[in-house]
Amino acid sequence: MTEPMPLILVVDDELPIRRFLRATLQDDYRTVEAGTGAEALSLARQYNPDAVLLDLGLPDLDGLEVVGKLRSWTQAPIVVVSARGREADKIAALDGGADDYLTKPFGAGELLARLRVALRHAARLPDAQEVFEFGDTRIDLLFRTVTRAGEPVHLTPHEYKLLVTLVQHAGKVVTHNLLLKQVWGPGASGQTHYLRVYMAQLRAKLEVDSARPRHLITEPGVGYRLRP
Amino acid sequence: MTEPMPLILVVDDELPIRRFLRATLQDDYRTVEAGTGAEALSLARQYNPDAVLLDLGLPDLDGLEVVGKLRSWTQAPIVVVSARGREADKIAALDGGADDYLTKPFGAGELLARLRVALRHAARLPDAQEVFEFGDTRIDLLFRTVTRAGEPVHLTPHEYKLLVTLVQHAGKVVTHNLLLKQVWGPGASGQTHYLRVYMAQLRAKLEVDSARPRHLITEPGVGYRLRP
DNA sequence: TGTGATCCTGACGCCTTCTTGACGACTTGC
DNA sequence: GCAAGTCGTCAAGAAGGCGTCAGGATCACA
């Protein structure tokens, strides 16, 4: 019994290039193809591919936006392929969540090698948990929903990001700086006041007794911890 | 409390390039530099860097060999930097265990962005468990928790740092000055009174009979020692 | 342009933590 | 035995971190 070939989502609006990519990949991978950003996002949801090969120049959405949307719910490696070779483009894509950036023209061999690297990285990851529970609270990373005792809880974007960061380090202490960096971006370091305000809001929404939190724990002088 | 900057091992035999890389990295990272393959391997063992920036053209060893040797014992990301731009070189390096491949000349911004990607990947890897035990006390450095007979013990930041410093030299005597430097930072040297107060607090929390400590041992005139 | 949600910011009081000092016990060298 | 230095203990005041609340700015969207 052999493993099924990994599935690659190929996103490019130009048919000839898609054909080239398909030919390059076909010996080692199964492929799904999208010609627009919207299609890419929808197919990604549908097929949950092992990796995404993404051309930045799409007719409908900005490529960076696609990267961001994908990253918000999947850790699958994203290899960007682009005619734009400007350094600023590369930096924006890589910092936006892409895992590699290839400038056209490139060789088929290099593409395959970089794809192997990306898949090698992904294989080392622990299976991403999509649902996390503590107390009567349930967080679904895939659908971006939070429920308490079955009832949906509305969280603002910042509240949600903060909670996700804590979930991703469940049980561990997460330092003030890491939380700030993850939620407010670099440059917010030192603004621990944000954390105080937002942790209070999370507690009000998720803790039975927000004055005596059982899961969203303060580690004085260090950070916060989500106790499962 | 801020996290320490990641440590990058920079390997290149040409001094001007090393200088360029050093200048590029210095705002965000600490660096260690090697000029030969042998030196690189030795320094990697010694410092266990968070990432390696490796030029393939080394005087003694083949760059690929260095990649292979590093990969045999560490998962730290390796970003190859090379004047050789041939596709076969890239493929060989990437398949040999490198995580990225930059062809000279490249921009400082792109290098930094790709390094961030590499470190981002490394950060997602499951951390090695770091647990230390003595008596009925258990210290989990990864989770930053201390338990006694299963019950969590609350330590203040200074108490915890002090304990960690002792744990890191378990069994050995740690001098007053080293403890003070690690916990209170440089400039606290000579303030041994701090140690007296905080050791007392640690003993009260962790020793069965704090008047007759069995693990947190005083070495008169020298320092303290953690007896496992 | 208006409306509502979200975010930022400041003020305040509480509480933990840190620092500092005083004092007695103990050890060491004279 | 005495003096000097080190160590442990206790406690009180200072400093800073934390939670809370609310007003106002900002943003998204219609």
XYZ file of C-alpha atoms (C1' of nucleotides) in Angstrom, chain A residues 154 156 158 184 193-194 198, chain C residues 6-11 17:
14
model
C -19.061 36.952 19.513
C -13.919 41.076 18.086
C -8.400 41.394 18.406
C -0.891 43.916 17.451
C -1.978 47.835 28.818
C -3.631 46.472 25.661
C -8.414 42.643 26.161
C -14.208 48.289 17.650
C -10.108 50.093 19.363
C -7.202 53.162 22.017
C -6.238 55.772 26.046
C -6.289 57.623 30.641
C -7.480 57.476 35.542
C 6.372 41.973 44.219
